[in-house]
Amino acid sequence: MKEMTQETEATAAASGQRATERFREQKASAAGTDKERVNRLASRVVKAINDTVLEEKVTYDEYNAFKAWLIKVGEDGEWPLFLDVWVEHSVEQVANEDRHGSKGTIEGPYYVPDAPEQQSPATLPMREDEPGTPLLFQGRVTNLEDQPLAGAKVEIWHADDLGFYSQYAPGLPEWNLRGTVIADADGNFAINTIQPAPYQIPTDGACGQLIAAAGWHAWRPAHLHLKVSAPGHQLITTQLYFQGDPHVGDDIASAVKPELILDPAPRADGNGREVTYDFVLDPE
Ligand code: MBD
Ligand code: FE
């Protein structure tokens, strides 16, 4: 396990602010939500908090600690982190419950659209001496009838061997370990990258404070993030994990599903590992 250095702590604080800025750029708005719906949802959330106070006999000290903590979540820019770690998995479950194709899971706070496009076979942008075990990730994109989706788009992003995402940690090339890979005419794609390491969410901000105060842990299993799409089909946002990872059974973000666990094999040429995973897209 890596040591938390001064540098990584500084990085963690900045990543929340970056995620908040990025999220703001999307200009999310509830303007289209009708009053009855807002009334119903807001009333239920407020009632859940009040029920907790009454049932647990919450004290003024606890109430004020909660208030201070909520303020700090905003100051640290950690609302995207908090929501994506502790809430998004339920939203994803609801959003994808009618799908018949590949399983999805949460997007998390570190996606960046429009990563440089490459035709398959591709090698993700990486530093000359990028640390980590080389990984060849390949597969096929099909529809529900097992027909290949020619030219399907495979967007992939993941942390480096120290758990850092480009554009959220200083000192990394802009598109490090991020890419958009176009499958060939048979729907096949092949992506050369490195295997990411288990990942600890930032521990030096409000979310880390909560984790420490509650005696939880901050780990996510190592993961590849993906968005796979093709014309006429529903885009799937997902993640893939690795068999044997110490945190595959206790992801802090509750985003692991058994169908999403890869088991890469050593490559015949001895150069790292390789794994095949096929994506099945639902029609629009
Ligand atoms: C991540 O890399 C991530 O995927 C999630 C869901 C939360 C924090 C960091
Ligand atoms: Fe992630």
CSV table of C-alpha atoms and ligand atoms in Angstrom, one decimal:
chain,number,residue,atom,x,y,z
A,1,MET,CA,0.0,0.0,0.0
A,2,LYS,CA,1.3,3.4,-0.8
A,3,GLU,CA,2.3,5.9,1.9
A,4,MET,CA,0.3,9.2,2.1
A,5,THR,CA,2.8,11.9,1.5
A,6,GLN,CA,2.5,15.6,1.9
A,7,GLU,CA,2.2,15.8,-1.9
A,8,THR,CA,-0.6,13.3,-2.1
A,9,GLU,CA,-2.5,15.2,0.6
A,10,ALA,CA,-2.2,18.5,-1.2
A,11,THR,CA,-3.4,16.7,-4.3
A,12,ALA,CA,-6.5,15.3,-2.6
A,13,ALA,CA,-7.6,18.7,-1.4
A,14,ALA,CA,-7.4,20.1,-5.0
A,15,SER,CA,-9.2,17.3,-6.6
A,16,GLY,CA,-12.5,18.1,-4.9
A,17,GLN,CA,-12.5,21.7,-6.1
A,18,ARG,CA,-11.7,20.5,-9.7
A,19,ALA,CA,-14.6,18.0,-9.6
A,20,THR,CA,-16.9,20.7,-8.4
A,21,GLU,CA,-15.8,23.1,-11.1
A,22,ARG,CA,-16.3,20.4,-13.8
A,23,PHE,CA,-19.7,19.5,-12.5
A,24,ARG,CA,-20.8,23.2,-12.6
A,25,GLU,CA,-19.8,23.3,-16.3
A,26,GLN,CA,-22.5,20.8,-17.0
A,27,LYS,CA,-25.1,23.3,-15.7
A,28,ALA,CA,-27.4,20.7,-14.1
A,29,SER,CA,-30.8,22.1,-13.3
A,30,ALA,CA,-34.0,20.9,-11.8
A,31,ALA,CA,-36.0,23.6,-13.7
A,32,GLY,CA,-38.0,20.9,-15.5
A,33,THR,CA,-39.1,19.1,-12.4
A,34,ASP,CA,-42.7,19.8,-11.4
A,35,LYS,CA,-43.7,21.1,-8.0
A,36,GLU,CA,-45.4,17.9,-6.8
A,37,ARG,CA,-42.2,15.9,-7.5
A,38,VAL,CA,-39.9,18.4,-5.7
A,39,ASN,CA,-42.4,18.6,-2.8
A,40,ARG,CA,-42.5,14.8,-2.5
A,41,LEU,CA,-38.7,14.2,-2.8
A,42,ALA,CA,-37.6,17.2,-0.6
A,43,SER,CA,-40.2,16.3,2.1
A,44,ARG,CA,-39.0,12.7,2.2
A,45,VAL,CA,-35.3,13.7,2.6
A,46,VAL,CA,-36.2,16.2,5.3
A,47,LYS,CA,-38.3,13.7,7.1
A,48,ALA,CA,-35.6,11.0,7.0
A,49,ILE,CA,-33.2,13.5,8.7
A,50,ASN,CA,-35.9,14.4,11.3
A,51,ASP,CA,-36.7,10.8,12.0
A,52,THR,CA,-33.0,10.1,12.6
A,53,VAL,CA,-32.8,13.0,15.1
A,54,LEU,CA,-35.9,11.9,17.0
A,55,GLU,CA,-35.2,8.2,17.0
A,56,GLU,CA,-31.5,8.6,17.9
A,57,LYS,CA,-32.1,11.5,20.3
A,58,VAL,CA,-29.5,13.6,18.5
A,59,THR,CA,-27.9,16.3,20.8
A,60,TYR,CA,-27.1,19.9,20.1
A,61,ASP,CA,-23.4,19.0,20.0
A,62,GLU,CA,-24.1,16.4,17.4
A,63,TYR,CA,-26.4,18.8,15.4
A,64,ASN,CA,-23.7,21.5,15.4
A,65,ALA,CA,-21.0,19.0,14.4
A,66,PHE,CA,-23.3,18.0,11.5
A,67,LYS,CA,-23.8,21.6,10.5
A,68,ALA,CA,-20.1,22.3,10.6
A,69,TRP,CA,-19.4,19.2,8.6
A,70,LEU,CA,-21.9,20.1,5.9
A,71,ILE,CA,-20.4,23.6,5.6
A,72,LYS,CA,-16.9,21.9,5.2
A,73,VAL,CA,-18.1,19.5,2.5
A,74,GLY,CA,-18.9,22.6,0.4
A,75,GLU,CA,-15.8,24.5,1.3
A,76,ASP,CA,-13.7,21.5,0.3
A,77,GLY,CA,-15.6,21.1,-3.0
A,78,GLU,CA,-16.5,17.6,-2.0
A,79,TRP,CA,-20.2,17.4,-2.8
A,80,PRO,CA,-19.4,15.5,-6.0
A,81,LEU,CA,-17.2,13.1,-4.1
A,82,PHE,CA,-19.7,12.6,-1.2
A,83,LEU,CA,-22.7,12.1,-3.5
A,84,ASP,CA,-20.9,9.8,-6.0
A,85,VAL,CA,-19.5,7.7,-3.2
A,86,TRP,CA,-22.6,7.3,-1.0
A,87,VAL,CA,-25.6,8.0,-3.2
A,88,GLU,CA,-24.9,7.5,-6.9
A,89,HIS,CA,-25.0,3.7,-6.7
A,90,SER,CA,-28.7,3.8,-5.9
A,91,VAL,CA,-29.4,6.3,-8.7
A,92,GLU,CA,-27.6,4.0,-11.1
A,93,GLN,CA,-29.6,1.0,-9.9
A,94,VAL,CA,-32.8,2.8,-10.7
A,95,ALA,CA,-31.6,4.2,-14.0
A,96,ASN,CA,-30.4,0.9,-15.4
A,97,GLU,CA,-33.0,-1.6,-13.9
A,98,ASP,CA,-34.6,-2.3,-17.3
A,99,ARG,CA,-31.5,-2.9,-19.2
A,100,HIS,CA,-30.9,-6.4,-20.7
A,101,GLY,CA,-27.3,-5.9,-21.9
A,102,SER,CA,-24.1,-5.2,-20.0
A,103,LYS,CA,-24.3,-4.1,-16.4
A,104,GLY,CA,-23.5,-0.5,-15.6
A,105,THR,CA,-22.2,1.1,-12.5
A,106,ILE,CA,-21.5,4.6,-11.2
A,107,GLU,CA,-19.6,7.3,-13.2
A,108,GLY,CA,-17.9,8.9,-10.2
A,109,PRO,CA,-16.4,12.4,-10.0
A,110,TYR,CA,-13.5,12.1,-12.5
A,111,TYR,CA,-14.9,11.7,-16.0
A,112,VAL,CA,-13.7,14.2,-18.6
A,113,PRO,CA,-15.6,14.3,-22.0
A,114,ASP,CA,-13.9,14.4,-25.4
A,115,ALA,CA,-10.7,12.5,-24.6
A,116,PRO,CA,-8.5,12.2,-27.8
A,117,GLU,CA,-9.9,9.7,-30.2
A,118,GLN,CA,-8.0,6.7,-31.6
A,119,GLN,CA,-8.9,3.8,-33.9
A,120,SER,CA,-8.5,0.3,-32.3
A,121,PRO,CA,-6.0,-1.1,-31.6
A,122,ALA,CA,-5.0,1.8,-29.3
A,123,THR,CA,-2.5,2.7,-26.6
A,124,LEU,CA,-3.8,5.2,-24.0
A,125,PRO,CA,-1.8,8.3,-23.6
A,126,MET,CA,0.8,7.6,-20.9
A,127,ARG,CA,4.2,8.9,-19.7
A,128,GLU,CA,7.3,7.3,-21.1
A,129,ASP,CA,8.1,5.6,-17.8
A,130,GLU,CA,4.4,5.1,-16.7
A,131,PRO,CA,4.6,2.9,-13.6
A,132,GLY,CA,2.4,-0.2,-13.4
A,133,THR,CA,1.8,-3.6,-15.0
A,134,PRO,CA,1.0,-3.4,-18.8
A,135,LEU,CA,-2.6,-4.4,-19.4
A,136,LEU,CA,-4.2,-5.3,-22.8
A,137,PHE,CA,-7.9,-4.8,-22.5
A,138,GLN,CA,-9.9,-6.1,-25.5
A,139,GLY,CA,-13.3,-7.2,-26.5
A,140,ARG,CA,-16.3,-6.8,-28.8
A,141,VAL,CA,-19.3,-4.5,-28.7
A,142,THR,CA,-22.6,-6.0,-29.8
A,143,ASN,CA,-26.3,-5.5,-29.7
A,144,LEU,CA,-28.7,-7.8,-27.7
A,145,GLU,CA,-28.8,-10.1,-30.8
A,146,ASP,CA,-25.1,-10.6,-30.7
A,147,GLN,CA,-24.5,-8.6,-33.8
A,148,PRO,CA,-21.3,-6.5,-33.8
A,149,LEU,CA,-21.7,-2.7,-33.6
A,150,ALA,CA,-19.1,-1.4,-36.1
A,151,GLY,CA,-17.4,1.8,-35.0
A,152,ALA,CA,-18.7,1.6,-31.4
A,153,LYS,CA,-17.1,4.2,-29.1
A,154,VAL,CA,-15.2,3.0,-26.0
A,155,GLU,CA,-14.3,5.9,-23.7
A,156,ILE,CA,-12.0,4.8,-21.0
A,157,TRP,CA,-10.4,6.6,-18.0
A,158,HIS,CA,-8.6,5.4,-15.0
A,159,ALA,CA,-6.1,6.3,-12.2
A,160,ASP,CA,-2.4,5.7,-12.5
A,161,ASP,CA,-0.4,3.3,-10.3
A,162,LEU,CA,-0.5,5.7,-7.4
A,163,GLY,CA,-4.2,6.3,-7.6
A,164,PHE,CA,-4.1,9.7,-9.4
A,165,TYR,CA,-6.5,10.8,-12.2
A,166,SER,CA,-5.1,13.2,-14.8
A,167,GLN,CA,-6.7,16.7,-14.7
A,168,TYR,CA,-7.5,16.2,-11.0
A,169,ALA,CA,-3.9,15.8,-9.7
A,170,PRO,CA,-1.1,18.2,-10.6
A,171,GLY,CA,1.9,17.1,-12.7
A,172,LEU,CA,0.2,14.6,-15.0
A,173,PRO,CA,-0.1,15.1,-18.8
A,174,GLU,CA,-3.6,16.4,-19.6
A,175,TRP,CA,-5.0,13.2,-21.1
A,176,ASN,CA,-2.8,10.6,-19.2
A,177,LEU,CA,-4.7,7.3,-19.1
A,178,ARG,CA,-7.8,8.7,-20.8
A,179,GLY,CA,-8.9,7.9,-24.3
A,180,THR,CA,-11.8,7.4,-26.8
A,181,VAL,CA,-11.2,4.2,-28.8
A,182,ILE,CA,-13.3,3.5,-31.9
A,183,ALA,CA,-14.0,-0.3,-32.5
A,184,ASP,CA,-13.3,-1.8,-35.9
A,185,ALA,CA,-15.9,-3.0,-38.4
A,186,ASP,CA,-16.5,-6.2,-36.4
A,187,GLY,CA,-17.1,-4.2,-33.2
A,188,ASN,CA,-13.7,-5.3,-31.8
A,189,PHE,CA,-11.5,-3.1,-29.7
A,190,ALA,CA,-8.1,-3.5,-28.2
A,191,ILE,CA,-6.7,-1.0,-25.7
A,192,ASN,CA,-3.1,-1.0,-24.3
A,193,THR,CA,-2.8,0.6,-20.9
A,194,ILE,CA,-1.5,-0.2,-17.4
A,195,GLN,CA,-3.4,-1.9,-14.6
A,196,PRO,CA,-4.6,0.7,-12.1
A,197,ALA,CA,-4.0,0.2,-8.4
A,198,PRO,CA,-6.5,0.1,-5.5
A,199,TYR,CA,-7.7,3.6,-4.9
A,200,GLN,CA,-8.2,5.6,-1.7
A,201,ILE,CA,-10.6,8.5,-1.9
A,202,PRO,CA,-9.2,11.8,-0.6
A,203,THR,CA,-8.7,11.5,3.1
A,204,ASP,CA,-7.8,15.1,4.0
A,205,GLY,CA,-11.1,16.8,3.3
A,206,ALA,CA,-14.7,16.6,4.8
A,207,CYS,CA,-15.3,13.1,3.4
A,208,GLY,CA,-12.1,11.8,4.9
A,209,GLN,CA,-13.1,13.4,8.2
A,210,LEU,CA,-16.4,11.5,8.2
A,211,ILE,CA,-14.6,8.2,7.3
A,212,ALA,CA,-12.2,8.6,10.2
A,213,ALA,CA,-14.9,9.7,12.7
A,214,ALA,CA,-17.1,6.8,11.8
A,215,GLY,CA,-14.2,4.2,11.7
A,216,TRP,CA,-14.8,3.4,8.0
A,217,HIS,CA,-12.1,2.8,5.4
A,218,ALA,CA,-11.5,5.0,2.3
A,219,TRP,CA,-10.7,2.3,-0.3
A,220,ARG,CA,-12.2,1.5,-3.7
A,221,PRO,CA,-10.9,-1.6,-5.5
A,222,ALA,CA,-8.7,-0.9,-8.6
A,223,HIS,CA,-11.0,0.0,-11.5
A,224,LEU,CA,-11.3,1.0,-15.1
A,225,HIS,CA,-14.0,3.5,-15.9
A,226,LEU,CA,-15.8,3.1,-19.2
A,227,LYS,CA,-18.6,4.7,-21.3
A,228,VAL,CA,-19.5,2.5,-24.3
A,229,SER,CA,-21.9,3.8,-27.0
A,230,ALA,CA,-23.0,3.3,-30.6
A,231,PRO,CA,-25.6,5.0,-32.8
A,232,GLY,CA,-29.1,3.8,-32.1
A,233,HIS,CA,-28.1,2.3,-28.7
A,234,GLN,CA,-28.1,3.4,-25.1
A,235,LEU,CA,-24.8,4.5,-23.8
A,236,ILE,CA,-23.6,2.4,-20.8
A,237,THR,CA,-21.5,3.9,-18.1
A,238,THR,CA,-19.6,1.2,-16.1
A,239,GLN,CA,-16.5,0.2,-14.3
A,240,LEU,CA,-14.4,-3.0,-14.4
A,241,TYR,CA,-12.6,-4.5,-11.4
A,242,PHE,CA,-10.0,-7.2,-10.8
A,243,GLN,CA,-10.3,-10.6,-9.3
A,244,GLY,CA,-8.3,-10.9,-6.1
A,245,ASP,CA,-8.3,-7.2,-5.3
A,246,PRO,CA,-8.5,-6.7,-1.5
A,247,HIS,CA,-11.4,-4.2,-1.8
A,248,VAL,CA,-13.6,-5.9,-4.4
A,249,GLY,CA,-15.8,-7.0,-1.5
A,250,ASP,CA,-16.0,-3.8,0.5
A,251,ASP,CA,-15.9,-0.9,-2.0
A,252,ILE,CA,-16.5,2.4,-0.2
A,253,ALA,CA,-18.7,3.5,-3.2
A,254,SER,CA,-20.8,0.3,-3.2
A,255,ALA,CA,-20.3,0.1,-7.0
A,256,VAL,CA,-18.9,-3.5,-7.5
A,257,LYS,CA,-21.1,-6.1,-9.2
A,258,PRO,CA,-20.0,-9.7,-9.8
A,259,GLU,CA,-20.4,-9.3,-13.6
A,260,LEU,CA,-17.9,-6.5,-13.6
A,261,ILE,CA,-14.9,-8.4,-12.2
A,262,LEU,CA,-12.1,-9.2,-14.6
A,263,ASP,CA,-9.5,-11.9,-14.2
A,264,PRO,CA,-6.6,-11.0,-16.5
A,265,ALA,CA,-4.1,-13.7,-17.6
A,266,PRO,CA,-0.4,-13.3,-18.1
A,267,ARG,CA,0.5,-12.5,-21.7
A,268,ALA,CA,2.2,-15.1,-23.8
A,269,ASP,CA,5.1,-12.7,-24.5
A,270,GLY,CA,5.5,-12.1,-20.8
A,271,ASN,CA,4.7,-8.4,-21.2
A,272,GLY,CA,2.0,-7.8,-18.5
A,273,ARG,CA,-1.5,-9.2,-18.6
A,274,GLU,CA,-4.5,-9.4,-20.9
A,275,VAL,CA,-8.2,-9.7,-20.6
A,276,THR,CA,-11.2,-9.9,-22.8
A,277,TYR,CA,-14.6,-8.3,-21.9
A,278,ASP,CA,-17.5,-7.9,-24.3
A,279,PHE,CA,-20.1,-5.1,-24.1
A,280,VAL,CA,-23.7,-5.6,-25.0
A,281,LEU,CA,-25.7,-2.5,-25.7
A,282,ASP,CA,-29.5,-2.1,-25.3
A,283,PRO,CA,-31.4,-0.4,-28.2
A,284,GLU,CA,-32.5,3.2,-27.7
B,1,MBD,C1,-13.2,7.5,-7.8
B,1,MBD,O1,-12.1,7.2,-8.6
B,1,MBD,C2,-14.4,6.9,-8.1
B,1,MBD,O2,-14.4,6.1,-9.1
B,1,MBD,C3,-15.5,7.2,-7.2
B,1,MBD,C4,-16.8,6.6,-7.5
B,1,MBD,C5,-15.3,8.0,-6.2
B,1,MBD,C6,-14.1,8.6,-5.9
B,1,MBD,C7,-13.0,8.3,-6.7
B,2,FE,FE,-12.6,6.1,-10.2
